[in-house]
Amino acid sequence: MTVRINPSILSADFVNMQRDLERIGTADLVHVDVMDNHFVPNLTFGPQMVQRIQAVSPVPLDVHLMISDADRWAPGYAEIGAFSVTFHAEAATDAVATARAIRARGARAGLAVKPGTPVEGYLDLLPEFDQVLVMTVEPGFGGQSFMGDMMPKLRALKQVVEADGLDVWLQVDGGITVDTIGIAAEAGADTFVAGSSVYGADDVERAIAELRAAAAAHAH
């Protein structure tokens, strides 16, 4: 199984964004959290900032939209050039149509679910998506503790992905460290968002390598 480590720039220095992007050149993608202070009680940045990040990032963009009215706004982030655009199931009126609009603009389409949202209603729709993001914290803030009770969601998703031979990445976001990443990998995750465990390390590239190794040791 391929292990992907996607550092979250929510933990980067916003004043020195280009520098902090260049520090994660060994990562697979950079996780870009877009928050609107409405869907979640926090505000980060919008399309203009993401476009600048896209212009200078050494790795592709994994955009995570924590915004209301995803049907309207999500396709625009694909047009910017993001490699992957993930929107929340709770913020979409027609998740399949939104995913198709993202794909039509050349990006991978991802569906995110909050901790309180079951995945069962989406299992039959998995072919419409390229990624499912299982939140392992409540979205909106960095630095929260990993919620291990989200692992049954991953196992349910993994079972369908394998049974149907789908190319759907299973991503986790929230509280990912060298101590928790193995738990998520064991449950079926292959794509891992890590914020403070990367940017809080003295040696960022070493931190990425250690996370990758820890996940690979438990992957199946």
PDB file of C-alpha atoms in Angstrom:
ATOM      1  CA  MET A   1       0.000   0.000   0.000  1.00  0.00           C
ATOM      2  CA  THR A   2       1.181   3.495  -0.831  1.00  0.00           C
ATOM      3  CA  VAL A   3       1.482   5.771   2.205  1.00  0.00           C
ATOM      4  CA  ARG A   4       0.909   9.472   1.605  1.00  0.00           C
ATOM      5  CA  ILE A   5       1.917  12.157   4.107  1.00  0.00           C
ATOM      6  CA  ASN A   6       0.212  15.520   3.613  1.00  0.00           C
ATOM      7  CA  PRO A   7       1.441  18.207   6.042  1.00  0.00           C
ATOM      8  CA  SER A   8      -1.167  20.786   6.959  1.00  0.00           C
ATOM      9  CA  ILE A   9      -0.190  24.407   6.464  1.00  0.00           C
ATOM     10  CA  LEU A  10      -2.630  25.302   9.211  1.00  0.00           C
ATOM     11  CA  SER A  11       0.417  24.639  11.396  1.00  0.00           C
ATOM     12  CA  ALA A  12       2.809  26.619   9.189  1.00  0.00           C
ATOM     13  CA  ASP A  13       3.956  30.208   9.660  1.00  0.00           C
ATOM     14  CA  PHE A  14       1.521  32.203   7.542  1.00  0.00           C
ATOM     15  CA  VAL A  15       3.958  35.114   7.290  1.00  0.00           C
ATOM     16  CA  ASN A  16       6.626  32.781   5.887  1.00  0.00           C
ATOM     17  CA  MET A  17       4.349  30.526   3.870  1.00  0.00           C
ATOM     18  CA  GLN A  18       6.654  29.994   0.898  1.00  0.00           C
ATOM     19  CA  ARG A  19       9.529  29.059   3.197  1.00  0.00           C
ATOM     20  CA  ASP A  20       7.373  26.577   5.074  1.00  0.00           C
ATOM     21  CA  LEU A  21       6.076  25.076   1.833  1.00  0.00           C
ATOM     22  CA  GLU A  22       9.649  24.531   0.645  1.00  0.00           C
ATOM     23  CA  ARG A  23      10.477  22.751   3.916  1.00  0.00           C
ATOM     24  CA  ILE A  24       8.055  19.916   3.049  1.00  0.00           C
ATOM     25  CA  GLY A  25       9.433  18.991  -0.367  1.00  0.00           C
ATOM     26  CA  THR A  26       9.564  15.293   0.637  1.00  0.00           C
ATOM     27  CA  ALA A  27       5.835  15.198   1.399  1.00  0.00           C
ATOM     28  CA  ASP A  28       3.296  13.810  -1.057  1.00  0.00           C
ATOM     29  CA  LEU A  29       0.903  16.751  -1.020  1.00  0.00           C
ATOM     30  CA  VAL A  30       0.296  19.842   1.093  1.00  0.00           C
ATOM     31  CA  HIS A  31      -3.009  19.947   2.943  1.00  0.00           C
ATOM     32  CA  VAL A  32      -4.652  23.358   2.599  1.00  0.00           C
ATOM     33  CA  ASP A  33      -7.476  24.031   5.046  1.00  0.00           C
ATOM     34  CA  VAL A  34      -9.988  26.569   3.762  1.00  0.00           C
ATOM     35  CA  MET A  35     -12.323  27.739   6.546  1.00  0.00           C
ATOM     36  CA  ASP A  36     -15.065  30.335   6.217  1.00  0.00           C
ATOM     37  CA  ASN A  37     -15.976  31.112   9.850  1.00  0.00           C
ATOM     38  CA  HIS A  38     -19.448  29.768   9.072  1.00  0.00           C
ATOM     39  CA  PHE A  39     -19.284  26.013   8.492  1.00  0.00           C
ATOM     40  CA  VAL A  40     -16.582  25.943  11.165  1.00  0.00           C
ATOM     41  CA  PRO A  41     -15.862  28.639  13.790  1.00  0.00           C
ATOM     42  CA  ASN A  42     -12.555  29.671  12.316  1.00  0.00           C
ATOM     43  CA  LEU A  43     -11.315  31.661   9.331  1.00  0.00           C
ATOM     44  CA  THR A  44      -8.230  30.937   7.235  1.00  0.00           C
ATOM     45  CA  PHE A  45      -8.084  32.024   3.602  1.00  0.00           C
ATOM     46  CA  GLY A  46      -9.887  31.825   0.291  1.00  0.00           C
ATOM     47  CA  PRO A  47      -9.236  31.338  -3.420  1.00  0.00           C
ATOM     48  CA  GLN A  48      -6.700  34.156  -3.813  1.00  0.00           C
ATOM     49  CA  MET A  49      -4.385  32.763  -1.143  1.00  0.00           C
ATOM     50  CA  VAL A  50      -4.792  29.215  -2.406  1.00  0.00           C
ATOM     51  CA  GLN A  51      -3.866  30.408  -5.889  1.00  0.00           C
ATOM     52  CA  ARG A  52      -0.637  31.913  -4.534  1.00  0.00           C
ATOM     53  CA  ILE A  53       0.142  28.727  -2.601  1.00  0.00           C
ATOM     54  CA  GLN A  54      -0.440  26.778  -5.802  1.00  0.00           C
ATOM     55  CA  ALA A  55       2.052  29.017  -7.602  1.00  0.00           C
ATOM     56  CA  VAL A  56       4.922  28.444  -5.164  1.00  0.00           C
ATOM     57  CA  SER A  57       4.333  25.007  -3.632  1.00  0.00           C
ATOM     58  CA  PRO A  58       6.887  22.277  -4.476  1.00  0.00           C
ATOM     59  CA  VAL A  59       4.216  19.607  -3.913  1.00  0.00           C
ATOM     60  CA  PRO A  60       0.629  19.373  -5.207  1.00  0.00           C
ATOM     61  CA  LEU A  61      -2.259  20.881  -3.264  1.00  0.00           C
ATOM     62  CA  ASP A  62      -4.719  18.786  -1.263  1.00  0.00           C
ATOM     63  CA  VAL A  63      -7.426  21.379  -0.591  1.00  0.00           C
ATOM     64  CA  HIS A  64      -9.846  20.686   2.255  1.00  0.00           C
ATOM     65  CA  LEU A  65     -12.895  22.935   2.146  1.00  0.00           C
ATOM     66  CA  MET A  66     -14.499  23.505   5.531  1.00  0.00           C
ATOM     67  CA  ILE A  67     -16.987  25.931   4.055  1.00  0.00           C
ATOM     68  CA  SER A  68     -20.717  26.240   3.542  1.00  0.00           C
ATOM     69  CA  ASP A  69     -22.319  25.945   0.097  1.00  0.00           C
ATOM     70  CA  ALA A  70     -19.694  23.523  -1.205  1.00  0.00           C
ATOM     71  CA  ASP A  71     -21.698  22.905  -4.372  1.00  0.00           C
ATOM     72  CA  ARG A  72     -21.114  26.502  -5.412  1.00  0.00           C
ATOM     73  CA  TRP A  73     -17.507  27.016  -4.364  1.00  0.00           C
ATOM     74  CA  ALA A  74     -15.689  23.690  -4.620  1.00  0.00           C
ATOM     75  CA  PRO A  75     -15.266  23.528  -8.422  1.00  0.00           C
ATOM     76  CA  GLY A  76     -13.450  26.871  -8.398  1.00  0.00           C
ATOM     77  CA  TYR A  77     -10.603  25.403  -6.379  1.00  0.00           C
ATOM     78  CA  ALA A  78     -10.147  22.759  -9.069  1.00  0.00           C
ATOM     79  CA  GLU A  79      -9.931  25.557 -11.636  1.00  0.00           C
ATOM     80  CA  ILE A  80      -7.119  27.146  -9.595  1.00  0.00           C
ATOM     81  CA  GLY A  81      -5.096  24.001 -10.213  1.00  0.00           C
ATOM     82  CA  ALA A  82      -5.431  22.051  -6.976  1.00  0.00           C
ATOM     83  CA  PHE A  83      -4.556  18.370  -7.357  1.00  0.00           C
ATOM     84  CA  SER A  84      -7.359  17.353  -5.012  1.00  0.00           C
ATOM     85  CA  VAL A  85     -10.430  19.193  -3.722  1.00  0.00           C
ATOM     86  CA  THR A  86     -12.275  17.752  -0.741  1.00  0.00           C
ATOM     87  CA  PHE A  87     -15.585  19.166   0.456  1.00  0.00           C
ATOM     88  CA  HIS A  88     -17.778  18.200   3.384  1.00  0.00           C
ATOM     89  CA  ALA A  89     -20.778  15.953   2.937  1.00  0.00           C
ATOM     90  CA  GLU A  90     -22.599  18.100   5.485  1.00  0.00           C
ATOM     91  CA  ALA A  91     -22.084  21.236   3.362  1.00  0.00           C
ATOM     92  CA  ALA A  92     -23.237  19.825   0.016  1.00  0.00           C
ATOM     93  CA  THR A  93     -26.746  19.598  -1.369  1.00  0.00           C
ATOM     94  CA  ASP A  94     -25.701  17.190  -4.146  1.00  0.00           C
ATOM     95  CA  ALA A  95     -22.358  15.602  -3.315  1.00  0.00           C
ATOM     96  CA  VAL A  96     -22.226  13.520  -6.497  1.00  0.00           C
ATOM     97  CA  ALA A  97     -22.849  16.493  -8.786  1.00  0.00           C
ATOM     98  CA  THR A  98     -20.220  18.526  -6.954  1.00  0.00           C
ATOM     99  CA  ALA A  99     -17.684  15.691  -7.223  1.00  0.00           C
ATOM    100  CA  ARG A 100     -18.364  15.393 -10.939  1.00  0.00           C
ATOM    101  CA  ALA A 101     -17.879  19.152 -11.374  1.00  0.00           C
ATOM    102  CA  ILE A 102     -14.522  18.946  -9.584  1.00  0.00           C
ATOM    103  CA  ARG A 103     -13.410  16.015 -11.726  1.00  0.00           C
ATOM    104  CA  ALA A 104     -14.550  17.793 -14.899  1.00  0.00           C
ATOM    105  CA  ARG A 105     -12.124  20.583 -14.039  1.00  0.00           C
ATOM    106  CA  GLY A 106      -9.199  18.204 -13.733  1.00  0.00           C
ATOM    107  CA  ALA A 107      -8.877  17.643  -9.981  1.00  0.00           C
ATOM    108  CA  ARG A 108      -9.457  14.615  -7.789  1.00  0.00           C
ATOM    109  CA  ALA A 109     -12.734  14.855  -5.878  1.00  0.00           C
ATOM    110  CA  GLY A 110     -12.813  14.149  -2.158  1.00  0.00           C
ATOM    111  CA  LEU A 111     -15.661  13.791   0.326  1.00  0.00           C
ATOM    112  CA  ALA A 112     -15.093  14.639   3.997  1.00  0.00           C
ATOM    113  CA  VAL A 113     -17.223  13.549   6.936  1.00  0.00           C
ATOM    114  CA  LYS A 114     -17.297  15.043  10.422  1.00  0.00           C
ATOM    115  CA  PRO A 115     -16.962  12.713  13.424  1.00  0.00           C
ATOM    116  CA  GLY A 116     -20.739  12.677  13.930  1.00  0.00           C
ATOM    117  CA  THR A 117     -21.560  11.824  10.310  1.00  0.00           C
ATOM    118  CA  PRO A 118     -22.018   8.120   9.430  1.00  0.00           C
ATOM    119  CA  VAL A 119     -20.431   6.843   6.221  1.00  0.00           C
ATOM    120  CA  GLU A 120     -23.027   4.177   5.462  1.00  0.00           C
ATOM    121  CA  GLY A 121     -25.082   6.489   3.267  1.00  0.00           C
ATOM    122  CA  TYR A 122     -22.070   7.099   1.023  1.00  0.00           C
ATOM    123  CA  LEU A 123     -20.705   3.585   0.568  1.00  0.00           C
ATOM    124  CA  ASP A 124     -22.689   2.992  -2.623  1.00  0.00           C
ATOM    125  CA  LEU A 125     -21.444   6.330  -4.008  1.00  0.00           C
ATOM    126  CA  LEU A 126     -17.721   5.671  -3.582  1.00  0.00           C
ATOM    127  CA  PRO A 127     -17.048   5.314  -7.344  1.00  0.00           C
ATOM    128  CA  GLU A 128     -17.983   9.002  -7.659  1.00  0.00           C
ATOM    129  CA  PHE A 129     -15.079  10.032  -5.427  1.00  0.00           C
ATOM    130  CA  ASP A 130     -11.299   9.747  -5.511  1.00  0.00           C
ATOM    131  CA  GLN A 131     -10.838  10.230  -1.783  1.00  0.00           C
ATOM    132  CA  VAL A 132     -12.830  10.045   1.437  1.00  0.00           C
ATOM    133  CA  LEU A 133     -11.590  12.063   4.401  1.00  0.00           C
ATOM    134  CA  VAL A 134     -12.561  10.716   7.808  1.00  0.00           C
ATOM    135  CA  MET A 135     -12.124  13.512  10.325  1.00  0.00           C
ATOM    136  CA  THR A 136     -10.445  12.232  13.479  1.00  0.00           C
ATOM    137  CA  VAL A 137     -11.113  15.524  15.278  1.00  0.00           C
ATOM    138  CA  GLU A 138     -13.909  18.065  15.036  1.00  0.00           C
ATOM    139  CA  PRO A 139     -13.040  20.279  12.054  1.00  0.00           C
ATOM    140  CA  GLY A 140     -12.064  23.877  12.546  1.00  0.00           C
ATOM    141  CA  PHE A 141      -9.020  23.923  14.808  1.00  0.00           C
ATOM    142  CA  GLY A 142      -5.559  22.374  14.836  1.00  0.00           C
ATOM    143  CA  GLY A 143      -3.911  20.639  17.774  1.00  0.00           C
ATOM    144  CA  GLN A 144      -6.834  18.437  18.875  1.00  0.00           C
ATOM    145  CA  SER A 145      -6.493  14.871  20.144  1.00  0.00           C
ATOM    146  CA  PHE A 146      -6.967  11.896  17.816  1.00  0.00           C
ATOM    147  CA  MET A 147     -10.402  10.234  18.035  1.00  0.00           C
ATOM    148  CA  GLY A 148      -9.755   6.497  17.845  1.00  0.00           C
ATOM    149  CA  ASP A 149     -13.472   5.719  17.800  1.00  0.00           C
ATOM    150  CA  MET A 150     -13.577   6.871  14.161  1.00  0.00           C
ATOM    151  CA  MET A 151     -11.716   3.730  13.044  1.00  0.00           C
ATOM    152  CA  PRO A 152     -14.871   1.681  12.307  1.00  0.00           C
ATOM    153  CA  LYS A 153     -15.683   4.229   9.580  1.00  0.00           C
ATOM    154  CA  LEU A 154     -12.320   3.581   7.958  1.00  0.00           C
ATOM    155  CA  ARG A 155     -12.793  -0.179   8.152  1.00  0.00           C
ATOM    156  CA  ALA A 156     -16.226   0.067   6.520  1.00  0.00           C
ATOM    157  CA  LEU A 157     -14.831   2.238   3.726  1.00  0.00           C
ATOM    158  CA  LYS A 158     -11.794   0.016   3.234  1.00  0.00           C
ATOM    159  CA  GLN A 159     -13.962  -3.070   2.954  1.00  0.00           C
ATOM    160  CA  VAL A 160     -15.986  -1.574   0.102  1.00  0.00           C
ATOM    161  CA  VAL A 161     -12.930  -0.104  -1.650  1.00  0.00           C
ATOM    162  CA  GLU A 162     -11.202  -3.496  -1.657  1.00  0.00           C
ATOM    163  CA  ALA A 163     -14.301  -5.544  -2.487  1.00  0.00           C
ATOM    164  CA  ASP A 164     -15.153  -3.344  -5.468  1.00  0.00           C
ATOM    165  CA  GLY A 165     -11.560  -2.738  -6.588  1.00  0.00           C
ATOM    166  CA  LEU A 166     -11.894   1.039  -6.345  1.00  0.00           C
ATOM    167  CA  ASP A 167      -9.102   3.605  -6.568  1.00  0.00           C
ATOM    168  CA  VAL A 168     -10.288   5.680  -3.611  1.00  0.00           C
ATOM    169  CA  TRP A 169      -7.768   7.103  -1.157  1.00  0.00           C
ATOM    170  CA  LEU A 170      -8.776   6.944   2.503  1.00  0.00           C
ATOM    171  CA  GLN A 171      -7.552   9.994   4.359  1.00  0.00           C
ATOM    172  CA  VAL A 172      -7.508  10.891   8.046  1.00  0.00           C
ATOM    173  CA  ASP A 173      -7.097  14.368   9.472  1.00  0.00           C
ATOM    174  CA  GLY A 174      -6.708  15.273  13.130  1.00  0.00           C
ATOM    175  CA  GLY A 175      -4.285  14.366  15.873  1.00  0.00           C
ATOM    176  CA  ILE A 176      -1.968  12.378  13.590  1.00  0.00           C
ATOM    177  CA  THR A 177       1.405  11.675  15.230  1.00  0.00           C
ATOM    178  CA  VAL A 178       3.896   8.806  15.128  1.00  0.00           C
ATOM    179  CA  ASP A 179       1.873   7.304  17.994  1.00  0.00           C
ATOM    180  CA  THR A 180      -1.552   7.471  16.300  1.00  0.00           C
ATOM    181  CA  ILE A 181      -0.759   7.079  12.610  1.00  0.00           C
ATOM    182  CA  GLY A 182      -0.353   3.317  12.957  1.00  0.00           C
ATOM    183  CA  ILE A 183      -3.851   3.005  14.423  1.00  0.00           C
ATOM    184  CA  ALA A 184      -5.322   4.746  11.381  1.00  0.00           C
ATOM    185  CA  ALA A 185      -3.175   2.752   8.945  1.00  0.00           C
ATOM    186  CA  GLU A 186      -4.233  -0.497  10.583  1.00  0.00           C
ATOM    187  CA  ALA A 187      -7.874   0.520  10.082  1.00  0.00           C
ATOM    188  CA  GLY A 188      -7.305   1.154   6.370  1.00  0.00           C
ATOM    189  CA  ALA A 189      -6.138   4.751   5.973  1.00  0.00           C
ATOM    190  CA  ASP A 190      -3.442   5.386   3.362  1.00  0.00           C
ATOM    191  CA  THR A 191      -3.340   9.199   3.287  1.00  0.00           C
ATOM    192  CA  PHE A 192      -2.485  11.140   6.431  1.00  0.00           C
ATOM    193  CA  VAL A 193      -2.782  14.827   7.286  1.00  0.00           C
ATOM    194  CA  ALA A 194      -0.262  15.917   9.894  1.00  0.00           C
ATOM    195  CA  GLY A 195       0.052  19.447  11.192  1.00  0.00           C
ATOM    196  CA  SER A 196       1.915  20.119  14.416  1.00  0.00           C
ATOM    197  CA  SER A 197       3.702  16.747  14.314  1.00  0.00           C
ATOM    198  CA  VAL A 198       5.451  17.963  11.150  1.00  0.00           C
ATOM    199  CA  TYR A 199       5.767  21.711  11.536  1.00  0.00           C
ATOM    200  CA  GLY A 200       6.399  21.455  15.272  1.00  0.00           C
ATOM    201  CA  ALA A 201       9.449  19.222  14.690  1.00  0.00           C
ATOM    202  CA  ASP A 202      13.021  20.503  14.633  1.00  0.00           C
ATOM    203  CA  ASP A 203      13.692  18.463  11.489  1.00  0.00           C
ATOM    204  CA  VAL A 204      10.631  18.585   9.246  1.00  0.00           C
ATOM    205  CA  GLU A 205      11.891  16.110   6.643  1.00  0.00           C
ATOM    206  CA  ARG A 206      12.802  13.626   9.349  1.00  0.00           C
ATOM    207  CA  ALA A 207       9.347  14.013  10.891  1.00  0.00           C
ATOM    208  CA  ILE A 208       7.747  13.240   7.525  1.00  0.00           C
ATOM    209  CA  ALA A 209       9.975  10.180   7.098  1.00  0.00           C
ATOM    210  CA  GLU A 210       9.143   8.912  10.587  1.00  0.00           C
ATOM    211  CA  LEU A 211       5.410   9.300  10.017  1.00  0.00           C
ATOM    212  CA  ARG A 212       5.695   7.488   6.687  1.00  0.00           C
ATOM    213  CA  ALA A 213       7.608   4.611   8.276  1.00  0.00           C
ATOM    214  CA  ALA A 214       5.198   4.328  11.189  1.00  0.00           C
ATOM    215  CA  ALA A 215       2.221   4.155   8.834  1.00  0.00           C
ATOM    216  CA  ALA A 216       3.914   1.666   6.503  1.00  0.00           C
ATOM    217  CA  ALA A 217       4.637  -0.651   9.428  1.00  0.00           C
ATOM    218  CA  HIS A 218       0.893  -0.998  10.076  1.00  0.00           C
ATOM    219  CA  ALA A 219      -0.448  -0.751   6.522  1.00  0.00           C
ATOM    220  CA  HIS A 220      -2.101  -3.702   4.843  1.00  0.00           C
TER     221      HIS A 220
END
